[in-house]
mmCIF file of C-alpha atoms and ligand atoms in Angstrom:
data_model
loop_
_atom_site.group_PDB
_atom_site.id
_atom_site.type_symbol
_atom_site.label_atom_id
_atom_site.label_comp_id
_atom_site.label_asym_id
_atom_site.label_seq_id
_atom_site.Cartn_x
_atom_site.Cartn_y
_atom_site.Cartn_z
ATOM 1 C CA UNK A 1 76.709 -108.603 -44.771
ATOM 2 C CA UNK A 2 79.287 -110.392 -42.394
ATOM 3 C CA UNK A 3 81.336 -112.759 -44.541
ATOM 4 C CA UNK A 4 83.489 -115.993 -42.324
ATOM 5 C CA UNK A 5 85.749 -118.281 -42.392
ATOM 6 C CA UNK A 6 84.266 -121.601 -40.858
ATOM 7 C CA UNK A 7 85.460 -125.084 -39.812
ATOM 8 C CA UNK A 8 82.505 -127.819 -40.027
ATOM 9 C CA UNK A 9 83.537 -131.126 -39.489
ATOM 10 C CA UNK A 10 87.292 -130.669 -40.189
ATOM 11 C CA UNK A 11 86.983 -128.890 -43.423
ATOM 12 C CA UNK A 12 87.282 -125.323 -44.349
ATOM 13 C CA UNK A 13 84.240 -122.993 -46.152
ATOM 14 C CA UNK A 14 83.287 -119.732 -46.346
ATOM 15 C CA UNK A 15 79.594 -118.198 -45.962
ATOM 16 C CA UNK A 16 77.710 -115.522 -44.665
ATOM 17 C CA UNK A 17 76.378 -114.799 -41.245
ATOM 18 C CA UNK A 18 72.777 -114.549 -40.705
ATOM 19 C CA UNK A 19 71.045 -111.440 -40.072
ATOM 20 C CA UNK A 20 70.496 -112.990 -35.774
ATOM 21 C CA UNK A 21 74.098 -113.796 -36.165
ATOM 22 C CA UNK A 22 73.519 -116.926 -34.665
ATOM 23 C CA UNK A 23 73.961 -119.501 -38.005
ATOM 24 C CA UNK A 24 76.057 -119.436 -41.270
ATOM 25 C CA UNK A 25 74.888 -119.746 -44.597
ATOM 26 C CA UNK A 26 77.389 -121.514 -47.346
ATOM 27 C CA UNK A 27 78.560 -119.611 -49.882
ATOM 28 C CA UNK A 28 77.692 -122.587 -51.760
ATOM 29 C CA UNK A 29 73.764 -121.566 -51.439
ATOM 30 C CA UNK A 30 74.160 -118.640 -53.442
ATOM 31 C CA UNK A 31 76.005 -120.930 -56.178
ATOM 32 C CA UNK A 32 79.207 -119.950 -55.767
ATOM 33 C CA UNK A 33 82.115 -122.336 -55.908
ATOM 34 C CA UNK A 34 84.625 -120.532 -53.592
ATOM 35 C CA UNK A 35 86.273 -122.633 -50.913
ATOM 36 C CA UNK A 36 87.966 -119.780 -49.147
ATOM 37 C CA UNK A 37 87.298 -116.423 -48.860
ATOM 38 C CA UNK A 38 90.376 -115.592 -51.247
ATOM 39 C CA UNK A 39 88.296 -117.498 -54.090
ATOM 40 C CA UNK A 40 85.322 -116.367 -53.001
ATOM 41 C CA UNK A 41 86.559 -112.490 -53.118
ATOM 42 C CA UNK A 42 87.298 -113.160 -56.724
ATOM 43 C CA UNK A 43 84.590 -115.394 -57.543
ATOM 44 C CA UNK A 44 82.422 -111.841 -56.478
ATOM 45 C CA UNK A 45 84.686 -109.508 -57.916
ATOM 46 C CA UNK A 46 83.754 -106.336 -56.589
ATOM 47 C CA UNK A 47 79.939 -107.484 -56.089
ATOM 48 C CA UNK A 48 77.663 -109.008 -53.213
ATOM 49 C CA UNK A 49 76.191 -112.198 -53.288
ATOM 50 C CA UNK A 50 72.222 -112.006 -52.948
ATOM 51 C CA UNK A 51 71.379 -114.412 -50.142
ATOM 52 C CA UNK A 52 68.360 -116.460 -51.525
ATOM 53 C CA UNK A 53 65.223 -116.541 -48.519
ATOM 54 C CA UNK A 54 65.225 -120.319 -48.486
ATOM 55 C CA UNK A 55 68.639 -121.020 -47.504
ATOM 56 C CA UNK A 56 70.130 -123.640 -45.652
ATOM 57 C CA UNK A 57 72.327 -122.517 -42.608
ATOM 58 C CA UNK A 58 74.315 -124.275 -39.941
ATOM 59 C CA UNK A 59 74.314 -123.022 -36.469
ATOM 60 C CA UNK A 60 77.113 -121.205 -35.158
ATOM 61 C CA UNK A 61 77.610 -123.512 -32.129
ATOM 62 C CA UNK A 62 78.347 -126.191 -34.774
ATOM 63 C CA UNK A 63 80.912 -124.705 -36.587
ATOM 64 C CA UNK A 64 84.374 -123.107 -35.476
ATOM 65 C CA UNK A 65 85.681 -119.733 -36.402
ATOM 66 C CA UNK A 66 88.433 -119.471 -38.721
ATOM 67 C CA UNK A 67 90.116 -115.962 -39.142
ATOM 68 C CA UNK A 68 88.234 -114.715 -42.010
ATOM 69 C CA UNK A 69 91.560 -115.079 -44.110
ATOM 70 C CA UNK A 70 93.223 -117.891 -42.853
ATOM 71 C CA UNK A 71 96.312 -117.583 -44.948
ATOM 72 C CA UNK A 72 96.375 -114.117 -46.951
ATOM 73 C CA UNK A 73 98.323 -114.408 -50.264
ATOM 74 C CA UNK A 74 101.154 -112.013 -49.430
ATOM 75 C CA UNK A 75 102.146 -110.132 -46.407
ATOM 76 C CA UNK A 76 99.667 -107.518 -44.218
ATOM 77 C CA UNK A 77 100.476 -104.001 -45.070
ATOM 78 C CA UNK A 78 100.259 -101.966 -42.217
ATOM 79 C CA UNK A 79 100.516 -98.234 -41.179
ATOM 80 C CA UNK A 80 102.653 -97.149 -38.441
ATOM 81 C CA UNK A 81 101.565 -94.279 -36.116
ATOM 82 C CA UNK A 82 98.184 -93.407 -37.989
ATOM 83 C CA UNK A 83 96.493 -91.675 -35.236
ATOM 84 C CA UNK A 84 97.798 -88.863 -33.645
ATOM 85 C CA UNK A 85 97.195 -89.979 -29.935
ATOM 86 C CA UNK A 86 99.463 -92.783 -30.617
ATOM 87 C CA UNK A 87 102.200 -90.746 -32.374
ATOM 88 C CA UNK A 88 102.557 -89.045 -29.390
ATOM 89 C CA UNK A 89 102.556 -91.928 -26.931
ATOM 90 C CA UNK A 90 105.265 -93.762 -29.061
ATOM 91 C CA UNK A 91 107.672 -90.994 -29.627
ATOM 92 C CA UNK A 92 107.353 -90.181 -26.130
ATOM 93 C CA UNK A 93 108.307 -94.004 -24.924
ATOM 94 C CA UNK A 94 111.051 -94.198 -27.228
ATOM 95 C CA UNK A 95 113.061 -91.772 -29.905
ATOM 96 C CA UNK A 96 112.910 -94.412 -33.043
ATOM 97 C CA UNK A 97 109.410 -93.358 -33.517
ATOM 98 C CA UNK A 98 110.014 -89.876 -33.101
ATOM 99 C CA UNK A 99 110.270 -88.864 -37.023
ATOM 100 C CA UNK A 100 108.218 -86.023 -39.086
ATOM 101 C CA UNK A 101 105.101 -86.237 -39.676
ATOM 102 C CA UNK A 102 103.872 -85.767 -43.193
ATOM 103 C CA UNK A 103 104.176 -89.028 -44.842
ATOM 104 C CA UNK A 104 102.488 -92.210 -43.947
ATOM 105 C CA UNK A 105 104.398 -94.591 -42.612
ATOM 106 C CA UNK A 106 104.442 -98.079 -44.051
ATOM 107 C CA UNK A 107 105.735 -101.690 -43.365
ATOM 108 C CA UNK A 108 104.716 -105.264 -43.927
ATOM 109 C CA UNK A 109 104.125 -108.116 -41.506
ATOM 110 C CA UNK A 110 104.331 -111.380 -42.002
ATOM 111 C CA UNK A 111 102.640 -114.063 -41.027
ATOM 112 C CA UNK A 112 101.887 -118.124 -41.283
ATOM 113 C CA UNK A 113 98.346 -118.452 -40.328
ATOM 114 C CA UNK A 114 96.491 -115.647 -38.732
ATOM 115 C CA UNK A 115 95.281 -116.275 -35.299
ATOM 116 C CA UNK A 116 91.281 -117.235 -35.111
ATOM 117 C CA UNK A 117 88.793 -115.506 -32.871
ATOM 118 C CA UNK A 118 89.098 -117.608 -29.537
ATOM 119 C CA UNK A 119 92.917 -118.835 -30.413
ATOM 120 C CA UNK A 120 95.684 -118.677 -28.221
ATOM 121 C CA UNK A 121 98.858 -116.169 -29.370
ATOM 122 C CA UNK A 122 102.431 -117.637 -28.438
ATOM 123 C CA UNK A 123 103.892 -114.346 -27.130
ATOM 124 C CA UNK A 124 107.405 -115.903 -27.805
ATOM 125 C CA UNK A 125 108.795 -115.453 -23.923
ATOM 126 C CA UNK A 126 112.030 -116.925 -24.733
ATOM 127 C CA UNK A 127 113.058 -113.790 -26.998
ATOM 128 C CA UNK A 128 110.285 -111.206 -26.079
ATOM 129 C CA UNK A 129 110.498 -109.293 -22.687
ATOM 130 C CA UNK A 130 107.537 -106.751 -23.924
ATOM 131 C CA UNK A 131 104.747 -108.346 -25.511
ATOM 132 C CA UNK A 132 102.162 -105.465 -27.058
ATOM 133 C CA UNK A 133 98.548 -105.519 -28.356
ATOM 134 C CA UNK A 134 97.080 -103.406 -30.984
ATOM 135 C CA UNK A 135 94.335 -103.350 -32.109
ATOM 136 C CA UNK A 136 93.635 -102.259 -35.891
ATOM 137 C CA UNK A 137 91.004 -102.050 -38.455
ATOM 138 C CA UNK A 138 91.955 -104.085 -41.208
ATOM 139 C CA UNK A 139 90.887 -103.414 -45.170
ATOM 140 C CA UNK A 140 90.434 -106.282 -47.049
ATOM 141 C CA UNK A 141 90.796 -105.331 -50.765
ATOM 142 C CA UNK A 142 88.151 -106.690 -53.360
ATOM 143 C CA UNK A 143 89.563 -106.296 -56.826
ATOM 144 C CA UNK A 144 93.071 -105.684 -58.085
ATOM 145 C CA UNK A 145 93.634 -101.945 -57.585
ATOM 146 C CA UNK A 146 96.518 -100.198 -59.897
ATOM 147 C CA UNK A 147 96.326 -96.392 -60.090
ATOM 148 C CA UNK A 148 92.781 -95.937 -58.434
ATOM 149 C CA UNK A 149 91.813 -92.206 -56.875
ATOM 150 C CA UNK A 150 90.655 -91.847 -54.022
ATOM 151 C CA UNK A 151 87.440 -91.109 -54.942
ATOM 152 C CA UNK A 152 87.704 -94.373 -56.449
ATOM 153 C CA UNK A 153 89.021 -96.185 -53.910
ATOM 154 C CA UNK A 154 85.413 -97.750 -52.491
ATOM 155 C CA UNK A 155 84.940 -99.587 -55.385
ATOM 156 C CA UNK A 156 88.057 -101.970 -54.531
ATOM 157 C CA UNK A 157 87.262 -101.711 -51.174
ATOM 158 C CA UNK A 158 85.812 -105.592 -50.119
ATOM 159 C CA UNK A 159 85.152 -104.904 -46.725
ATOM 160 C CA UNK A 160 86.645 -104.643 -42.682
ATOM 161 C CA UNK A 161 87.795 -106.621 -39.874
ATOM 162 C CA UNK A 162 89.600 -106.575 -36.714
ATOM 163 C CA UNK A 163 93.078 -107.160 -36.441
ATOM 164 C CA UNK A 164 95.330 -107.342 -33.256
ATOM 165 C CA UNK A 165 99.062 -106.244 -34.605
ATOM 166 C CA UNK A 166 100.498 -107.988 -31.891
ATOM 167 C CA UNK A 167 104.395 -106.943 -31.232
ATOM 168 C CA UNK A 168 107.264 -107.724 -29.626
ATOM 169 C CA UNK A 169 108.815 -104.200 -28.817
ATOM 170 C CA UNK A 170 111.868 -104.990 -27.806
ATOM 171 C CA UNK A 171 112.484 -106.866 -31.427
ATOM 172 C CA UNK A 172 110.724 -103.928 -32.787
ATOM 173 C CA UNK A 173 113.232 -101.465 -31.754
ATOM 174 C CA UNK A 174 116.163 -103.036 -31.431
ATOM 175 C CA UNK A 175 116.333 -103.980 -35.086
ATOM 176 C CA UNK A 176 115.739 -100.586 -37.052
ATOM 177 C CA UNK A 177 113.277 -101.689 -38.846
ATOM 178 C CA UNK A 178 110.000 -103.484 -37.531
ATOM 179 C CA UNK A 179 109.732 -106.352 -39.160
ATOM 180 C CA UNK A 180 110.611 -109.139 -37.322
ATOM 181 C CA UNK A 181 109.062 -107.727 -34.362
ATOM 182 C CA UNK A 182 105.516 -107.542 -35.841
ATOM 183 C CA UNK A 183 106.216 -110.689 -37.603
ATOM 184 C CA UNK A 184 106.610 -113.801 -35.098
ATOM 185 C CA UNK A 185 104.002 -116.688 -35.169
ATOM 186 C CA UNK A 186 100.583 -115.788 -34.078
ATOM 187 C CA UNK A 187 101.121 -112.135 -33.810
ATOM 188 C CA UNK A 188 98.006 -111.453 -36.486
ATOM 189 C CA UNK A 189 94.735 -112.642 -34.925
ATOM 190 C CA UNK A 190 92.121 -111.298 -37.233
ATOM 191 C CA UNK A 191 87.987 -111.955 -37.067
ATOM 192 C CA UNK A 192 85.878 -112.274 -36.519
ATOM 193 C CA UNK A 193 84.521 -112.100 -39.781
ATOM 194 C CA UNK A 194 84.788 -109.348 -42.774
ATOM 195 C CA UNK A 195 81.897 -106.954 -42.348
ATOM 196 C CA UNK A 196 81.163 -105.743 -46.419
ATOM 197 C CA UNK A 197 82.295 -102.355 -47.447
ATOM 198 C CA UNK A 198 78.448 -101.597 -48.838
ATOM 199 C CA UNK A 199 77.456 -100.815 -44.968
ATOM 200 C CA UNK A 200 80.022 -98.198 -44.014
ATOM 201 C CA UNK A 201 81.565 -96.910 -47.222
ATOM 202 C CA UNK A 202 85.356 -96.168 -47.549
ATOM 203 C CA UNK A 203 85.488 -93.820 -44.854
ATOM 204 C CA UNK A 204 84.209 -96.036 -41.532
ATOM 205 C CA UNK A 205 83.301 -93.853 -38.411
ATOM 206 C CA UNK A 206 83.384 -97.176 -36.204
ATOM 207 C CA UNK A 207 83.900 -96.909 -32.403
ATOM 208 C CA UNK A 208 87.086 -99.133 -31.436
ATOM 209 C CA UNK A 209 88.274 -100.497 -28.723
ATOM 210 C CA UNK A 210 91.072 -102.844 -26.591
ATOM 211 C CA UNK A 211 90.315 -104.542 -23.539
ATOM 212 C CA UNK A 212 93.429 -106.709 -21.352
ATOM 213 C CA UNK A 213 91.812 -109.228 -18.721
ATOM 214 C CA UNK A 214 88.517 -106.929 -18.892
ATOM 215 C CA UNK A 215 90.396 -103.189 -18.377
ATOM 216 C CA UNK A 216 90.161 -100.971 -21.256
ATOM 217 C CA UNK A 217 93.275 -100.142 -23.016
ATOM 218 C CA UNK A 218 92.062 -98.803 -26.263
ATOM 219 C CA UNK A 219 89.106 -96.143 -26.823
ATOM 220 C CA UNK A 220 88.745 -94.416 -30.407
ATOM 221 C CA UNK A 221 86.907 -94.547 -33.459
ATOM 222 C CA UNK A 222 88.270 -94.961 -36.640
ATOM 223 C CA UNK A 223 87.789 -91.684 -37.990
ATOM 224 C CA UNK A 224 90.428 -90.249 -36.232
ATOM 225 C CA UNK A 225 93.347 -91.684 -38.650
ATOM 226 C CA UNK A 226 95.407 -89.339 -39.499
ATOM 227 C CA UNK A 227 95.700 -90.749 -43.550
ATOM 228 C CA UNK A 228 92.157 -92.344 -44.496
ATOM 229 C CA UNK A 229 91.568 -95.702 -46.458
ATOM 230 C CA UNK A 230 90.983 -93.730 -49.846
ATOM 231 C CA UNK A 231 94.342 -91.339 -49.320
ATOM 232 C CA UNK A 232 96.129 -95.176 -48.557
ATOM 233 C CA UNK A 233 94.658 -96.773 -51.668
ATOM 234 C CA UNK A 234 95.694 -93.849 -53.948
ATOM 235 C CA UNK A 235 99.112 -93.908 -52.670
ATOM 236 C CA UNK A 236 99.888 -97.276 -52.780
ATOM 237 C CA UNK A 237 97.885 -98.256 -56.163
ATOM 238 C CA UNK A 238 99.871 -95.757 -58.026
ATOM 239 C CA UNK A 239 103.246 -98.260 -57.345
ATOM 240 C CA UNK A 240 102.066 -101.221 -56.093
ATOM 241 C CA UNK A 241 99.272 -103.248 -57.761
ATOM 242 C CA UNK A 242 96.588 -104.255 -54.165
ATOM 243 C CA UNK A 243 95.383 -107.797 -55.761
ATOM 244 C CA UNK A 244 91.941 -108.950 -54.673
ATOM 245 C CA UNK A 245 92.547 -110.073 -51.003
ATOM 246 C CA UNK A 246 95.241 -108.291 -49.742
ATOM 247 C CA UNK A 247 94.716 -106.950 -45.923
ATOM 248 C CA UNK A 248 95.718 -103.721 -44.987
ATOM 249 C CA UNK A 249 96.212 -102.427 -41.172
ATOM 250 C CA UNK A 250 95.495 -99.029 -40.667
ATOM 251 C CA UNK A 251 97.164 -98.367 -36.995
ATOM 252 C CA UNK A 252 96.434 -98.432 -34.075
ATOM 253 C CA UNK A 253 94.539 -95.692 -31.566
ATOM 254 C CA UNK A 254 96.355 -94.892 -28.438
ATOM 255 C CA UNK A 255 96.444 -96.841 -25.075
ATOM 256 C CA UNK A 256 99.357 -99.447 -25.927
ATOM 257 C CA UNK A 257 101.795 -100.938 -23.254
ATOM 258 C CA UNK A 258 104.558 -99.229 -24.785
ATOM 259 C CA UNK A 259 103.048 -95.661 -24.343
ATOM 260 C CA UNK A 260 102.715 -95.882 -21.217
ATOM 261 C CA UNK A 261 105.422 -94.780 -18.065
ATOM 262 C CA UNK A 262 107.749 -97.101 -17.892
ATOM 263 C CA UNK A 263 107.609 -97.749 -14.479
ATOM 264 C CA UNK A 264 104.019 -99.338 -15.197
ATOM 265 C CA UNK A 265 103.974 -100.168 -18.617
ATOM 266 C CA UNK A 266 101.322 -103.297 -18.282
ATOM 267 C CA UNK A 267 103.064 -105.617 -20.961
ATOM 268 C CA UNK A 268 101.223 -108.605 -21.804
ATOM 269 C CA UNK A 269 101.816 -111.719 -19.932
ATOM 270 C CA UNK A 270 100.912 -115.614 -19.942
ATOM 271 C CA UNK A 271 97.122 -116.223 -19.547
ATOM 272 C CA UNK A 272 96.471 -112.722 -20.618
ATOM 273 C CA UNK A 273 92.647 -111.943 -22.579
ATOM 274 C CA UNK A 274 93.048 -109.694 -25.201
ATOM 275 C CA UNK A 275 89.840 -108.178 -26.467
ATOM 276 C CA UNK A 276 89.607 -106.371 -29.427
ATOM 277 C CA UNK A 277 86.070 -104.427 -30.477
ATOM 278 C CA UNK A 278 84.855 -102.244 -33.523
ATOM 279 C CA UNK A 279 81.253 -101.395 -33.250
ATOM 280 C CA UNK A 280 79.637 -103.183 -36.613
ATOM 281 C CA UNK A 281 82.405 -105.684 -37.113
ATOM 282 C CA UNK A 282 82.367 -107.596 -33.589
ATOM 283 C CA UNK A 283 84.832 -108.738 -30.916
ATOM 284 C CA UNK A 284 88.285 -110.682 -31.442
ATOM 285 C CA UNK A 285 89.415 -111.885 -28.485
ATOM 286 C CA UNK A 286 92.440 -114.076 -27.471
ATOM 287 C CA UNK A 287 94.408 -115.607 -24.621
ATOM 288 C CA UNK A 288 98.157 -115.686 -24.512
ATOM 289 C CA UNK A 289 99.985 -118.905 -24.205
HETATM 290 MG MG1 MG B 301 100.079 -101.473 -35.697
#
């Protein structure tokens, strides 16, 4: 079940995509009263709608694609350097990411409004000279997880998207800490819809991908994280209480600008097409301004 974010005649609903993929059914013809997908993620809590056979749907040409979480409650959690390919890459481009291995690494990014499939990301020229793409699988959490195991952990587990953790490296580096350089305006495009946790369990084995102006960057599947979804929810359940919507970011595969020789390091420019692909979930893509 693919779950979206739509815009129909200036206002914003949720529903879920048909099986063609070609129309949207309202969440309001399964009865449910959500008007965004954080209501409607409560409004389930923990469960799937049945879709009823005689729905009405809208087609997609009529409607405009929202990210699937327009404006999450709190911040993105995301991993740093969760596959080993891209460890390497990154310590290798610059020594602030060369640390030990052993614990997962952890930060937050912030954002206004997260980018919609088809949107244009400012890449903030004026203060960025090294604009990056990432491109993540996202875990959108379904019920307010505090001390779950990881054995546990698909039961809080709502479902997946795609998210680009778009980054100014130089801002990245220069400050210590990441934060402001994963954090600028429209660096979190994320869609194009949330694909439900009942068809690929806790562990997804999903091929994904990056494509810039039709070249592939990115080529990996999601199994290859070095800490899983379950290990992440343990860990951070048994401080931090996940409420019902937050999005997590596992990392990114390798293939970035920034891991590659300097001399050629293909940075993202004006008019740029990022694509970002997981096999199951669908294809985010975006132009920069
Ligand atoms: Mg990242």
């Amino acid at each position: 079940m693919k779950f979206v974010t739509y815009n129909y005649n200036g206002t914003e609903y949720v529903g879920v995509l048909t099986n063609d993929e070609t129309s949207v059914i309202p969440a309001s013809e399964f009865g449910l009263k959500a008007g965004s997908m954080l209501e409607l993620i409560k409004e389930l809590d923990g469960s799937y709608p049945a879709i009823p056979t005689q729905a009405k749907s809208i087609a997609l040409s009529d409607v405009k694609l929202e990210a699937p979480i327009p404006e999450p409650r709190q911040d993105v959690i995301c991993l740093g350097l969760n596959y080993r390919d891209h460890v390497e890459e990154a310590t290798r481009a610059d020594a602030v990411f060369d640390i030990q291995r052993g614990d997962a690494v952890y930060f937050s990014k912030r954002l206004q409004r997260a980018v919609a499939p088809g949107g244009e990301i400012d890449g903030h020229f004026d203060i960025c000279d090294s604009l990056d793409y990432e491109v993540e699988l996202g875990v959108i959490i379904g019920r307010d997880a505090k001390n779950v195991k990881a054995a546990d952990a698909g039961k809080y587990i709502f479902g997946y998207t795609i998210i680009n953790d778009v980054s100014a490296r130089n801002l990245q580096t220069c400050h210590k800490q990441w934060y402001f350089g994963k954090s600028l305006d429209d660096f979190t495009p994320m869609g194009p819809c949330i694909l439900s946790a009942d068809e690929v369990g806790a562990m997804p084995e999903l091929d994904i991908r990056c494509y810039v102006n039709g070249e592939k960057r990115q080529d990996s599947n999601t199994r290859m994280m070095i800490f899983d979804i379950p290990y992440i929810i343990e860990e951070l359940s048994a401080g931090m209480t996940l409420k019902a919507g937050t999005v997590i970011a596992t990392g990114t595969p390798s293939g970035v600008a920034l891991g590659m020789p300097p001399e050629v390091q293909k940075y993202l420019e004006s008019g740029d097409v990022v694509r970002c692909e997981i096999d199951g979930i669908g294809v985010l893509e975006n132009t920069i301004a």
